Amino acid sequence: MGYSLAEAAKAAGVTKAAIWQSITNGRIAAKKDERNRWVIEPEEIERIYQPRAKSKCEETSRAVLEVELRCMKEKVSYLEKELEDKKISVESWREHAQRSVAMLVQDRQLQLERYRNAAPTVIQVPPDAIRTEATPEPPVSNPMPTSGSGWLVVCGMAVAIAAAVTWWVLNHPRIPS
């Protein structure tokens, strides 16, 4: 049984057009079967075209490709395992962050509750810091206070109030708006 045109081309390693051209030029002896298809004997193909035998190079390259494929599969397996480990690690850190935020929120709420429930702080001012008696001041044409005026008392009170407010701000948490 001979080759068909396609089988002959495959065995010779050429196109069907090249085989057909060799038949029409008379280089290859071929005949037609009962269905009017070309039938070519294998000996004719071997006579004109050297058979395509697998070379040592093709066998070696196939072995190299198989080794590379095996290595790639191992790499894929390793990377899939690494990815799974990273997913677990990310989830662990996410849970840790959520717990930390919850603890911070709870701590802040406790601070605000303590602040709201705290008794108001009374500022103690020494009795000698405030002068209650009025001293008559001579009329002054200069609008600036002089050394003997009550201006020092007012400044002393302002400094005491500023110190008390500063202490209050530094020692009490702020209420968020």
Backbone as JSON, one array per atom type, in Angstrom:
{
  "sequence": "MGYSLAEAAKAAGVTKAAIWQSITNGRIAAKKDERNRWVIEPEEIERIYQPRAKSKCEETSRAVLEVELRCMKEKVSYLEKELEDKKISVESWREHAQRSVAMLVQDRQLQLERYRNAAPTVIQVPPDAIRTEATPEPPVSNPMPTSGSGWLVVCGMAVAIAAAVTWWVLNHPRIPS",
  "N": [[0.86, -1.17, 0.0], [0.64, 2.15, -0.86], [1.71, 5.58, -0.31], [-0.48, 8.39, 0.25], [-0.83, 11.64, -1.27], [-0.57, 13.58, 0.77], [0.49, 12.01, 2.87], [2.91, 11.22, 1.74], [4.18, 13.69, 1.49], [4.46, 14.35, 4.17], [6.14, 12.27, 5.07], [8.42, 12.82, 3.56], [9.04, 15.3, 4.41], [8.34, 17.66, 3.17], [6.23, 19.94, 1.29], [2.84, 19.27, 0.11], [2.53, 20.34, -2.42], [5.14, 20.31, -3.41], [5.62, 17.57, -3.7], [3.61, 16.9, -5.57], [4.51, 18.45, -7.72], [6.93, 17.15, -8.25], [5.9, 14.72, -9.14], [4.49, 15.48, -11.5], [6.64, 16.41, -12.99], [7.96, 14.11, -13.46], [9.88, 13.05, -11.83], [9.2, 11.5, -9.68], [7.69, 8.37, -9.59], [4.32, 7.68, -9.83], [0.96, 6.53, -9.39], [-2.58, 6.55, -10.09], [-5.37, 5.75, -8.01], [-8.49, 3.85, -7.76], [-10.25, 5.83, -6.99], [-9.31, 8.01, -8.1], [-7.07, 9.2, -6.86], [-3.73, 10.13, -6.04], [-1.23, 7.67, -5.65], [1.66, 6.82, -4.06], [4.59, 5.04, -3.96], [6.49, 3.99, -1.11], [9.22, 3.54, -1.57], [9.83, 5.2, -3.71], [9.69, 7.73, -2.59], [11.77, 7.54, -0.73], [13.86, 7.25, -2.51], [14.07, 9.7, -3.87], [13.81, 11.71, -1.9], [15.58, 12.02, 1.1], [14.84, 9.97, 3.83], [13.25, 11.32, 6.68], [14.79, 10.86, 9.43], [14.86, 10.66, 12.97], [17.08, 12.76, 14.45], [20.07, 12.76, 16.48], [20.26, 15.14, 17.73], [17.59, 16.07, 17.85], [16.5, 14.19, 19.6], [17.98, 14.74, 21.89], [17.23, 17.38, 22.38], [14.56, 17.0, 23.0], [14.76, 15.57, 25.41], [15.95, 17.54, 26.97], [13.9, 19.41, 26.98], [11.96, 17.98, 28.37], [13.16, 17.82, 30.9], [13.27, 20.55, 31.53], [10.53, 21.08, 31.6], [9.76, 19.53, 33.8], [11.19, 20.88, 35.8], [9.94, 23.38, 35.68], [7.37, 22.67, 36.49], [7.91, 21.96, 39.14], [8.74, 24.44, 40.12], [6.35, 25.9, 39.85], [4.75, 24.51, 41.66], [6.14, 25.06, 44.04], [5.89, 27.87, 44.13], [3.12, 28.1, 44.33], [2.73, 27.03, 46.88], [4.18, 28.92, 48.41], [2.62, 31.18, 47.9], [0.24, 30.46, 49.17], [1.18, 30.34, 51.82], [1.8, 33.06, 52.16], [-0.75, 34.18, 51.95], [-1.92, 33.19, 54.27], [-0.27, 34.44, 56.16], [-0.82, 37.17, 55.67], [-3.51, 37.25, 56.36], [-3.28, 36.68, 59.09], [-1.89, 38.96, 59.99], [-3.79, 40.88, 59.36], [-5.89, 40.23, 61.12], [-4.55, 40.74, 63.53], [-4.12, 43.52, 63.31], [-6.79, 44.41, 63.32], [-7.57, 43.64, 65.89], [-5.84, 45.28, 67.37], [-6.67, 47.86, 66.65], [-9.27, 47.78, 67.67], [-8.71, 47.57, 70.4], [-7.44, 50.05, 70.82], [-9.53, 51.82, 70.26], [-11.31, 51.1, 72.28], [-9.78, 51.78, 74.54], [-9.58, 54.56, 74.18], [-12.26, 55.25, 74.43], [-12.65, 54.6, 77.13], [-10.95, 56.49, 78.31], [-12.28, 58.86, 77.59], [-14.69, 58.48, 78.94], [-13.82, 58.46, 81.61], [-12.93, 61.08, 81.74], [-15.32, 62.49, 81.38], [-16.71, 61.72, 83.66], [-15.18, 62.68, 85.68], [-14.58, 64.69, 88.6], [-15.04, 68.22, 88.72], [-12.15, 70.24, 88.65], [-10.89, 72.26, 91.15], [-9.31, 75.3, 91.27], [-6.86, 76.36, 93.38], [-6.13, 79.37, 94.71], [-3.73, 81.27, 96.3], [-4.52, 83.24, 99.2], [-3.18, 85.69, 99.52], [-2.58, 86.46, 96.98], [-4.53, 87.89, 95.74], [-5.7, 91.07, 95.87], [-8.09, 92.69, 97.65], [-8.86, 95.09, 98.73], [-9.46, 98.4, 97.89], [-7.37, 100.85, 96.68], [-6.98, 104.26, 96.67], [-6.27, 105.94, 93.74], [-4.16, 108.43, 92.48], [-5.23, 110.92, 90.18], [-4.16, 110.44, 86.87], [-2.46, 111.77, 84.15], [-1.2, 110.42, 82.23], [-2.0, 107.64, 80.22], [-0.86, 105.16, 80.6], [-0.19, 102.58, 82.99], [1.17, 103.15, 86.26], [3.81, 102.42, 88.62], [2.66, 102.23, 91.13], [0.04, 101.55, 90.82], [-3.04, 99.61, 90.5], [-2.54, 97.95, 88.51], [-0.53, 96.01, 88.57], [-1.67, 94.1, 90.17], [-3.77, 93.23, 88.58], [-2.31, 92.18, 86.44], [-0.96, 90.15, 87.79], [-3.12, 88.52, 88.48], [-3.92, 87.77, 85.91], [-1.72, 86.31, 85.06], [-1.82, 84.19, 86.88], [-4.27, 83.03, 86.19], [-3.71, 82.3, 83.56], [-1.69, 80.4, 84.03], [-3.17, 78.46, 85.41], [-5.02, 77.66, 83.45], [-3.29, 76.65, 81.52], [-2.18, 74.49, 82.95], [-4.51, 72.96, 83.23], [-5.14, 72.31, 80.52], [-2.94, 70.79, 79.79], [-3.12, 68.59, 81.48], [-5.51, 67.28, 81.07], [-7.42, 65.19, 78.93], [-8.33, 65.95, 75.56], [-11.55, 66.62, 74.3], [-13.06, 65.09, 71.59], [-14.33, 66.84, 68.75]],
  "CA": [[0.0, 0.0, 0.0], [1.47, 3.34, -1.0], [1.35, 6.81, 0.38], [-1.28, 9.41, -0.43], [-0.03, 12.84, -1.5], [-0.29, 14.19, 2.07], [1.38, 11.13, 3.62], [4.23, 11.29, 1.11], [4.77, 14.98, 1.87], [4.84, 14.26, 5.59], [7.29, 11.36, 5.18], [9.58, 13.45, 2.94], [9.33, 16.56, 5.09], [8.11, 18.76, 2.24], [4.81, 20.24, 1.12], [2.12, 18.47, -0.9], [2.8, 20.96, -3.71], [6.46, 19.85, -3.87], [5.45, 16.17, -4.14], [2.82, 16.93, -6.8], [5.37, 18.97, -8.78], [7.87, 16.07, -8.6], [5.14, 13.72, -9.92], [4.22, 16.01, -12.84], [7.92, 16.53, -13.7], [8.44, 12.77, -13.75], [10.95, 12.64, -10.91], [8.64, 10.45, -8.83], [6.69, 7.53, -10.27], [3.11, 7.55, -9.03], [-0.21, 6.15, -10.17], [-3.85, 6.93, -9.46], [-6.18, 4.61, -7.61], [-9.84, 3.84, -8.32], [-10.93, 7.07, -6.63], [-8.57, 9.05, -8.81], [-6.13, 9.85, -5.96], [-2.35, 9.7, -6.28], [-0.66, 6.67, -4.75], [3.1, 6.89, -4.25], [5.26, 3.97, -3.22], [7.48, 4.52, -0.17], [10.56, 3.46, -2.14], [10.02, 6.38, -4.55], [9.96, 8.86, -1.69], [13.11, 7.35, -0.18], [14.83, 7.41, -3.58], [14.23, 11.12, -4.18], [14.0, 12.47, -0.64], [16.14, 11.21, 2.18], [13.83, 9.89, 4.89], [13.51, 12.14, 7.86], [14.98, 10.08, 10.65], [15.11, 11.51, 14.11], [18.52, 12.92, 14.68], [20.51, 12.76, 17.87], [19.97, 16.49, 18.23], [16.16, 16.14, 18.19], [16.28, 13.39, 20.81], [18.58, 15.47, 23.01], [16.42, 18.56, 22.7], [13.34, 16.51, 23.67], [15.12, 15.26, 26.79], [16.15, 18.81, 27.65], [12.58, 20.0, 27.18], [11.28, 17.25, 29.45], [13.77, 18.25, 32.17], [12.8, 21.91, 31.78], [9.12, 20.99, 31.98], [9.72, 19.03, 35.18], [11.65, 21.98, 36.67], [8.89, 24.4, 35.72], [6.28, 22.17, 37.33], [8.35, 22.07, 40.53], [8.69, 25.86, 40.47], [4.94, 26.27, 40.01], [4.31, 23.92, 42.93], [6.78, 25.82, 45.11], [5.3, 29.2, 44.18], [1.75, 27.97, 44.85], [2.86, 26.86, 48.33], [4.58, 30.21, 48.94], [1.45, 32.05, 47.83], [-0.67, 30.05, 50.24], [1.79, 30.8, 53.07], [1.66, 34.52, 52.23], [-2.15, 34.47, 52.24], [-2.13, 32.92, 55.7], [0.43, 35.49, 56.89], [-1.57, 38.41, 55.51], [-4.73, 37.13, 57.17], [-2.87, 36.79, 60.48], [-1.59, 40.38, 60.27], [-5.05, 41.62, 59.3], [-6.57, 39.98, 62.39], [-3.79, 41.45, 64.56], [-4.41, 44.95, 63.15], [-8.16, 44.64, 63.75], [-7.59, 43.58, 67.36], [-5.14, 46.47, 67.89], [-7.56, 49.02, 66.48], [-10.37, 47.63, 68.63], [-8.19, 47.9, 71.73], [-7.21, 51.49, 70.87], [-10.84, 52.47, 70.34], [-11.85, 50.84, 73.62], [-8.99, 52.57, 75.48], [-9.97, 55.95, 74.0], [-13.6, 55.41, 75.01], [-12.49, 54.61, 78.59], [-10.4, 57.79, 78.69], [-13.34, 59.87, 77.49], [-15.65, 58.22, 80.03], [-13.19, 58.95, 82.84], [-12.91, 62.53, 81.66], [-16.69, 62.99, 81.58], [-17.14, 61.41, 85.02], [-14.26, 63.27, 86.66], [-15.09, 65.87, 89.3], [-14.35, 69.42, 88.26], [-10.98, 70.6, 89.43], [-10.95, 73.62, 91.69], [-7.98, 75.88, 91.31], [-6.6, 77.04, 94.66], [-5.3, 80.57, 94.59], [-3.39, 81.73, 97.67], [-5.27, 84.46, 99.54], [-2.4, 86.91, 99.4], [-2.37, 86.78, 95.56], [-5.58, 88.77, 95.28], [-5.96, 92.22, 96.76], [-9.5, 93.06, 97.53], [-9.09, 96.47, 99.14], [-9.22, 99.37, 96.83], [-6.5, 101.97, 97.05], [-7.27, 105.39, 95.79], [-5.2, 106.27, 92.81], [-4.21, 109.83, 92.07], [-5.52, 111.04, 88.76], [-2.96, 110.43, 86.05], [-2.7, 112.24, 82.79], [-0.62, 109.38, 81.35], [-2.89, 106.47, 80.26], [-0.11, 103.96, 80.96], [-0.18, 102.42, 84.45], [2.42, 103.44, 86.97], [4.22, 101.33, 89.52], [1.84, 102.14, 92.32], [-1.36, 101.34, 90.49], [-3.57, 98.25, 90.62], [-2.17, 97.24, 87.28], [0.25, 94.83, 88.94], [-2.6, 93.12, 90.7], [-4.47, 92.68, 87.43], [-1.34, 91.34, 85.72], [-0.73, 88.96, 88.6], [-4.28, 87.65, 88.33], [-3.9, 87.24, 84.55], [-0.68, 85.27, 85.02], [-2.33, 83.05, 87.64], [-5.32, 82.4, 85.39], [-3.05, 81.65, 82.42], [-1.01, 79.21, 84.55], [-4.18, 77.46, 85.73], [-5.56, 77.15, 82.19], [-2.23, 75.83, 80.91], [-2.14, 73.22, 83.69], [-5.73, 72.21, 82.9], [-5.04, 71.81, 79.15], [-1.9, 69.76, 79.73], [-3.42, 67.44, 82.32], [-6.8, 66.67, 80.77], [-7.52, 64.86, 77.5], [-9.24, 66.77, 74.79], [-12.79, 65.97, 73.86], [-13.16, 65.28, 70.14], [-15.5, 67.62, 68.34]],
  "C": [[0.9, 1.22, 0.0], [0.95, 4.51, -0.18], [0.36, 7.62, -0.44], [-0.36, 10.63, -0.61], [0.38, 13.47, -0.16], [0.68, 13.34, 2.88], [2.79, 11.16, 3.05], [4.94, 12.59, 1.48], [5.24, 14.96, 3.31], [6.08, 13.4, 5.76], [8.56, 12.01, 4.62], [9.97, 14.75, 3.64], [9.2, 17.75, 4.18], [6.62, 18.99, 2.14], [4.17, 19.31, 0.1], [2.39, 19.02, -2.29], [4.14, 20.49, -4.27], [6.37, 18.42, -4.38], [4.7, 16.15, -5.47], [3.66, 17.42, -7.98], [6.38, 17.91, -9.22], [7.17, 14.99, -9.42], [4.93, 14.23, -11.35], [5.5, 16.19, -13.67], [8.5, 15.16, -14.03], [9.57, 12.32, -12.84], [10.48, 11.5, -10.01], [7.6, 9.7, -9.65], [5.51, 7.36, -9.33], [1.97, 7.15, -9.94], [-1.46, 6.56, -9.42], [-4.64, 5.67, -9.14], [-7.57, 4.73, -8.21], [-10.64, 5.09, -7.98], [-10.23, 8.28, -7.25], [-7.67, 9.87, -7.88], [-4.73, 9.3, -6.25], [-1.92, 8.71, -5.22], [0.84, 6.61, -5.07], [3.73, 5.8, -3.38], [6.32, 4.57, -2.3], [8.9, 4.51, -0.73], [10.86, 4.69, -3.01], [10.36, 7.61, -3.7], [11.38, 8.74, -1.15], [14.18, 7.56, -1.25], [15.1, 8.9, -3.84], [14.56, 11.93, -2.93], [14.59, 11.54, 0.39], [15.09, 11.15, 3.3], [14.24, 10.72, 6.11], [13.59, 11.25, 9.1], [15.26, 11.05, 11.8], [16.61, 11.56, 14.37], [18.8, 12.89, 16.18], [20.14, 14.09, 18.52], [18.51, 16.62, 18.66], [15.86, 15.36, 19.46], [16.82, 14.11, 22.03], [17.72, 16.66, 23.39], [15.11, 18.13, 23.38], [13.63, 16.2, 25.13], [15.31, 16.55, 27.6], [14.8, 19.46, 27.94], [11.81, 19.3, 28.3], [11.83, 17.64, 30.81], [13.29, 19.66, 32.52], [11.35, 21.91, 32.22], [8.99, 20.54, 33.43], [10.14, 20.13, 36.16], [10.58, 23.06, 36.79], [7.71, 23.95, 36.59], [6.65, 22.26, 38.81], [8.31, 23.53, 40.99], [7.25, 26.32, 40.71], [4.42, 25.74, 41.34], [4.87, 24.72, 44.12], [6.12, 27.19, 45.26], [3.85, 29.16, 44.68], [1.76, 27.81, 46.37], [3.24, 28.18, 48.99], [3.4, 31.18, 48.97], [0.46, 31.72, 48.94], [-0.14, 30.5, 51.6], [1.62, 32.31, 53.24], [0.21, 34.91, 52.53], [-2.45, 34.27, 53.71], [-1.49, 34.02, 56.54], [-0.33, 36.81, 56.82], [-2.83, 38.37, 56.36], [-4.4, 37.27, 58.65], [-2.59, 38.25, 60.85], [-2.88, 41.21, 60.24], [-5.82, 41.46, 60.62], [-5.89, 40.74, 63.53], [-4.1, 42.95, 64.51], [-5.83, 45.27, 63.62], [-8.27, 44.6, 65.27], [-6.94, 44.82, 67.96], [-6.02, 47.7, 67.77], [-8.72, 48.95, 67.47], [-9.91, 48.0, 70.04], [-7.95, 49.4, 71.87], [-8.53, 52.25, 71.0], [-11.43, 52.3, 71.74], [-11.11, 51.69, 74.65], [-9.38, 54.05, 75.39], [-11.35, 56.2, 74.59], [-13.53, 55.44, 76.54], [-11.93, 55.94, 79.06], [-11.47, 58.87, 78.64], [-14.38, 59.71, 78.61], [-15.09, 58.72, 81.36], [-13.2, 60.48, 82.87], [-14.3, 63.11, 81.94], [-17.16, 62.79, 83.02], [-16.26, 62.07, 86.08], [-14.9, 64.5, 87.31], [-14.35, 67.1, 88.78], [-13.22, 69.78, 89.2], [-11.1, 72.05, 89.86], [-9.52, 74.14, 91.79], [-7.86, 76.69, 92.6], [-5.66, 78.21, 94.4], [-5.0, 81.06, 96.01], [-4.07, 83.07, 97.97], [-4.47, 85.74, 99.35], [-2.16, 87.31, 97.94], [-3.41, 87.76, 95.05], [-5.79, 89.88, 96.32], [-7.4, 92.63, 96.56], [-9.74, 94.51, 97.93], [-8.72, 97.4, 98.0], [-8.35, 100.48, 97.38], [-6.78, 103.12, 96.11], [-6.04, 105.73, 94.95], [-5.29, 107.75, 92.49], [-4.53, 109.91, 90.59], [-4.22, 111.19, 87.96], [-3.32, 110.93, 84.66], [-2.17, 111.21, 81.78], [-1.53, 108.15, 81.39], [-2.16, 105.18, 80.63], [-0.08, 103.83, 82.46], [1.19, 102.73, 85.03], [2.69, 102.32, 87.94], [3.32, 101.2, 90.72], [0.4, 101.8, 92.04], [-1.78, 99.89, 90.71], [-3.27, 97.39, 89.4], [-1.4, 95.98, 87.59], [-0.65, 93.72, 89.46], [-3.34, 92.44, 89.54], [-3.54, 91.75, 86.64], [-1.07, 90.05, 86.48], [-1.88, 87.98, 88.48], [-4.29, 87.01, 86.93], [-2.87, 86.12, 84.42], [-1.17, 84.03, 85.76], [-3.4, 82.3, 86.85], [-4.69, 81.66, 84.2], [-2.34, 80.37, 82.87], [-2.02, 78.1, 84.84], [-4.77, 76.86, 84.46], [-4.55, 76.25, 81.5], [-2.15, 74.48, 81.6], [-3.33, 72.35, 83.32], [-5.61, 71.57, 81.51], [-4.04, 70.67, 79.08], [-2.27, 68.49, 80.48], [-4.78, 66.8, 82.06], [-6.88, 66.38, 79.28], [-8.54, 65.76, 76.81], [-10.46, 65.97, 74.37], [-12.89, 66.19, 72.35], [-14.44, 66.02, 69.77], [-16.37, 66.87, 67.39]]
}
